[in-house]
XYZ file of C-alpha atoms in Angstrom:
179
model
C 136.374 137.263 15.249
C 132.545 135.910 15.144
C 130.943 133.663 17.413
C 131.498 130.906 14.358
C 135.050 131.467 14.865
C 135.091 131.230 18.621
C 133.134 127.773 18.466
C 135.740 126.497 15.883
C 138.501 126.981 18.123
C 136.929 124.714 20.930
C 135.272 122.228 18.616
C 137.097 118.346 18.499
C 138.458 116.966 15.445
C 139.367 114.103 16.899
C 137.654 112.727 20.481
C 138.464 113.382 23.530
C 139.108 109.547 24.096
C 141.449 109.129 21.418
C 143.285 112.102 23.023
C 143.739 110.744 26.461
C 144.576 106.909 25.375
C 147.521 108.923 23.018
C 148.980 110.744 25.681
C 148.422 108.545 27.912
C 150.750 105.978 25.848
C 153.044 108.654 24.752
C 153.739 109.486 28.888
C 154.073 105.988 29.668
C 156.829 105.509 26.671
C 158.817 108.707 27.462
C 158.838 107.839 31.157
C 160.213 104.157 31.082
C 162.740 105.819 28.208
C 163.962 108.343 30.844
C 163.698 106.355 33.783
C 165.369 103.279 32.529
C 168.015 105.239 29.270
C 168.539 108.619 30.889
C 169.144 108.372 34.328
C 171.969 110.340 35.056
C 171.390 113.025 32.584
C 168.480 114.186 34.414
C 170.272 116.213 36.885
C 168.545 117.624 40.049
C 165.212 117.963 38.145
C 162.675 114.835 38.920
C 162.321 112.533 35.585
C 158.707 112.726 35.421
C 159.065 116.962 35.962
C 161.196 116.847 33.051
C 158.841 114.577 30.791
C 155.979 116.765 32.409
C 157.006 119.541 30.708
C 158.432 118.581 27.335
C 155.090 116.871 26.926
C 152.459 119.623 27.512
C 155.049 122.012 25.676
C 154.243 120.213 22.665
C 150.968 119.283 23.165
C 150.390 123.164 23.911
C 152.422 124.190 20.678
C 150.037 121.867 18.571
C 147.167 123.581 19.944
C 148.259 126.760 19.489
C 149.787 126.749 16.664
C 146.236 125.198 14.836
C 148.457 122.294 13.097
C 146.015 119.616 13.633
C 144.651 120.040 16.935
C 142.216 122.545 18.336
C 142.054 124.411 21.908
C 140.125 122.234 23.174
C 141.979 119.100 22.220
C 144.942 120.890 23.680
C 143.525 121.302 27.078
C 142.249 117.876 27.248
C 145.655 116.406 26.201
C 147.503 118.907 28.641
C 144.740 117.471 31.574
C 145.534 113.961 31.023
C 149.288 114.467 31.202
C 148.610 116.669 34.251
C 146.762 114.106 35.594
C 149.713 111.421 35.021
C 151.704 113.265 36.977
C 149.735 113.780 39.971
C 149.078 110.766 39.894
C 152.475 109.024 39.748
C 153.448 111.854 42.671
C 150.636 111.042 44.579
C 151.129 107.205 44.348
C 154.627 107.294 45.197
C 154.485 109.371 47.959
C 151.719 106.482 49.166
C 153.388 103.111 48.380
C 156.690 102.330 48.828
C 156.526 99.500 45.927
C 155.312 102.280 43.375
C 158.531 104.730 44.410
C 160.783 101.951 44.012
C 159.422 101.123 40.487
C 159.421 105.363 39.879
C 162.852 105.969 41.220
C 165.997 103.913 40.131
C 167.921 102.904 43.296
C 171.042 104.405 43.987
C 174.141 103.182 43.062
C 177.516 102.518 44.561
C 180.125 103.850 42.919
C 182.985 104.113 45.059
C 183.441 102.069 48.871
C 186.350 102.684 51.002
C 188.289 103.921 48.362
C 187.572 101.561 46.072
C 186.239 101.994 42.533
C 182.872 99.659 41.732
C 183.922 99.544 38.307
C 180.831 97.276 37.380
C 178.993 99.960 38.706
C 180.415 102.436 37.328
C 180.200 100.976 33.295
C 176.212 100.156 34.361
C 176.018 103.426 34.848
C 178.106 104.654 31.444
C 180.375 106.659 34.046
C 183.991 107.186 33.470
C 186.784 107.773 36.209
C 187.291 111.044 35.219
C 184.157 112.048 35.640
C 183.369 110.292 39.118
C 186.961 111.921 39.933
C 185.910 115.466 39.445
C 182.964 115.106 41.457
C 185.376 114.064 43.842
C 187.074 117.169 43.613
C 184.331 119.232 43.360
C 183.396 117.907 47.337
C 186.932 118.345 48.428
C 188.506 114.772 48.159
C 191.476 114.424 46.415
C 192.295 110.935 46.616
C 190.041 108.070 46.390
C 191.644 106.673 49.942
C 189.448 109.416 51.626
C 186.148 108.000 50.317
C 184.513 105.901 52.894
C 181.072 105.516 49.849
C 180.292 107.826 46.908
C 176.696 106.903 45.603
C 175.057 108.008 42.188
C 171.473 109.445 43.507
C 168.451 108.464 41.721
C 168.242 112.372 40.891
C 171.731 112.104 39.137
C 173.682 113.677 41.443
C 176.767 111.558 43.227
C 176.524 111.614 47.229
C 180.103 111.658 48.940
C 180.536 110.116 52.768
C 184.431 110.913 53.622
C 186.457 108.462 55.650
C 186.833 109.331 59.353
C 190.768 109.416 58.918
C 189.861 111.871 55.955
C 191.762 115.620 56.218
C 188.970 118.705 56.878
C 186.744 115.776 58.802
C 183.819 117.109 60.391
C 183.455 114.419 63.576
C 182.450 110.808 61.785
C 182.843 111.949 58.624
C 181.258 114.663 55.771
C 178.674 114.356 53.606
C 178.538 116.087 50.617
C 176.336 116.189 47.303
C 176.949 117.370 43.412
C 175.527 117.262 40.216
C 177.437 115.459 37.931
C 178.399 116.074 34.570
């Protein structure tokens, strides 16, 4: 490998401008998809980790793979997506108006052993499925459910009834995935 070679690697085919602007708009598409489509699907994992790293994945593949970008593209593109992120962390963390935009509010499911069912077809969640959680946090009957919240990290949050078997003074609290 020359010098020549070396310098085509980290030359830019396209600038460094157009670069950020697209993954800048590419970001800000996947992350209202996922925070507004794919809520519960994200499991434990953060939305914005998840887009995070699907993004620079493929933004790293293109560089390294030569298809149309170069090295140095890559890095720039990877940068600006970095940047997003720390950005959206570090704005959250600061104002309380940005987290509430960044993180969907959680979401009642079940109060004093009854079923929200609004909430629950909002949230495309079946009884079966908000059921097994229930099992899965040692409540067998609905009756022992004093609220069971969908998190905005996708996992459902249990509070037991105080007249609830196995109750731990005032009543348990519990968290599980779901699906």
């Amino acid at each position: 490998m020359t010098l020549h070679d070396v310098a085509q690697l980290l030359r830019f085919d396209v600038s460094p401008l157009e670069l950020i602007l697209r993954g800048t708009a590419m970001y800000w598409f996947l992350f209202l998809m996922f925070r507004f489509v794919l809520r519960r699907d994200a499991g434990s994992l953060g939305i914005a980790d998840i887009l995070l790293l699907v993004l620079i994945a493929d933004a790293a593949q293109n560089a390294m793979a030569g298809s149309y970008t170069t090295v140095s593209e890559g890095a720039v593109l990877c940068g600006t997506l970095i940047g997003w992120n720390w950005l959206m962390d570090w704005a959250s963390y600061r104002f309380n108006r940005v987290r509430k935009f960044l993180e969907p509010p959680p979401v009642v499911l079940v109060r004093h052993g009854r079923l929200m069912h609004r909430n629950l077809r909002s949230q495309m969640l079946t009884v079966p499925e908000v059921m097994a959680n229930l099992r899965i946090n040692g409540i067998e009957k609905l009756a022992d459910v004093k609220m069971a919240r969908l998190e905005p990290d996708g996992e459902i949050s249990v509070i037991r009834e105080k007249h609830a078997p196995d109750d731990d003074e005032g009543g348990s609290k519990h968290r599980s995935p779901i699906g």
